[in-house]
Amino acid sequence: MQDEKQFEQLMLLYTQLKNGAEDIARMIDDEAYDSALTMLNSREQIFINCKNMRRYLDLTPVQQKEADKIVEEIRELELNNIKKLEKGMAEVQAELVKSQKSQKIQQAYDANPDAQGSILNLQE
């Protein structure tokens, strides 16, 4: 009976992690990176609790299968979140390089012609 209650608590924690991963995915899509980072940091203790509970809990084969299924779902969600972040970082890096090149060109050819004198040969 005690193991059943602990298993239910474990599944509740796993569900909480899964819902959190889905929320983080939405935050990444909305570019709310600060909120996503805050949520990621707050989930660390839940992961530790799940790991400890799983280590000391004797699961039946059915419970093991159910727990493994939700863990795999969480893993997939987390991997998708990582891929989204990596893609976003690559896009930001590309924009940064583009901006730096544009700035170099503007500095090299100073885009303000009024600030420079010009020589005009009127004799020809």
Steps between C-alpha positions, in 0.01 A plus 500: 500500500783737587673419169177577311475844662866570425449389141203736467713780641779415255256508209365833624853641501566361152177657377607829654833476315326416174262795533795723587686390187194584291476841668867564433448412133225762480724755673778432251256543212386831654866599556443532876848370578526647850181325609614175340836520677332568834274201451793278399687590816199432720455148353840372607381392845207311349740302278710412804192388694386281211842341469515422871147363511562282198818362651336378821154409372426140402284529189285229349554432128184697417611794713848482349354515150277797588787688665735428208237626256460838668877534547546446126235764427680745727831418332352568155353832612829606656695405186257700286546799731878470469474485121279810495749688715794390287318612185419835659861545610622427147259757358609763752866424425438540125325833559785615722760418234290678238464805723873508577586487128254779426649710778853445365391610154334812635808589702731436206300708254342748742148532368475876572627684187436845655768434758764463226627746248512429130732623228344617178707602202307784334760571229415195294 
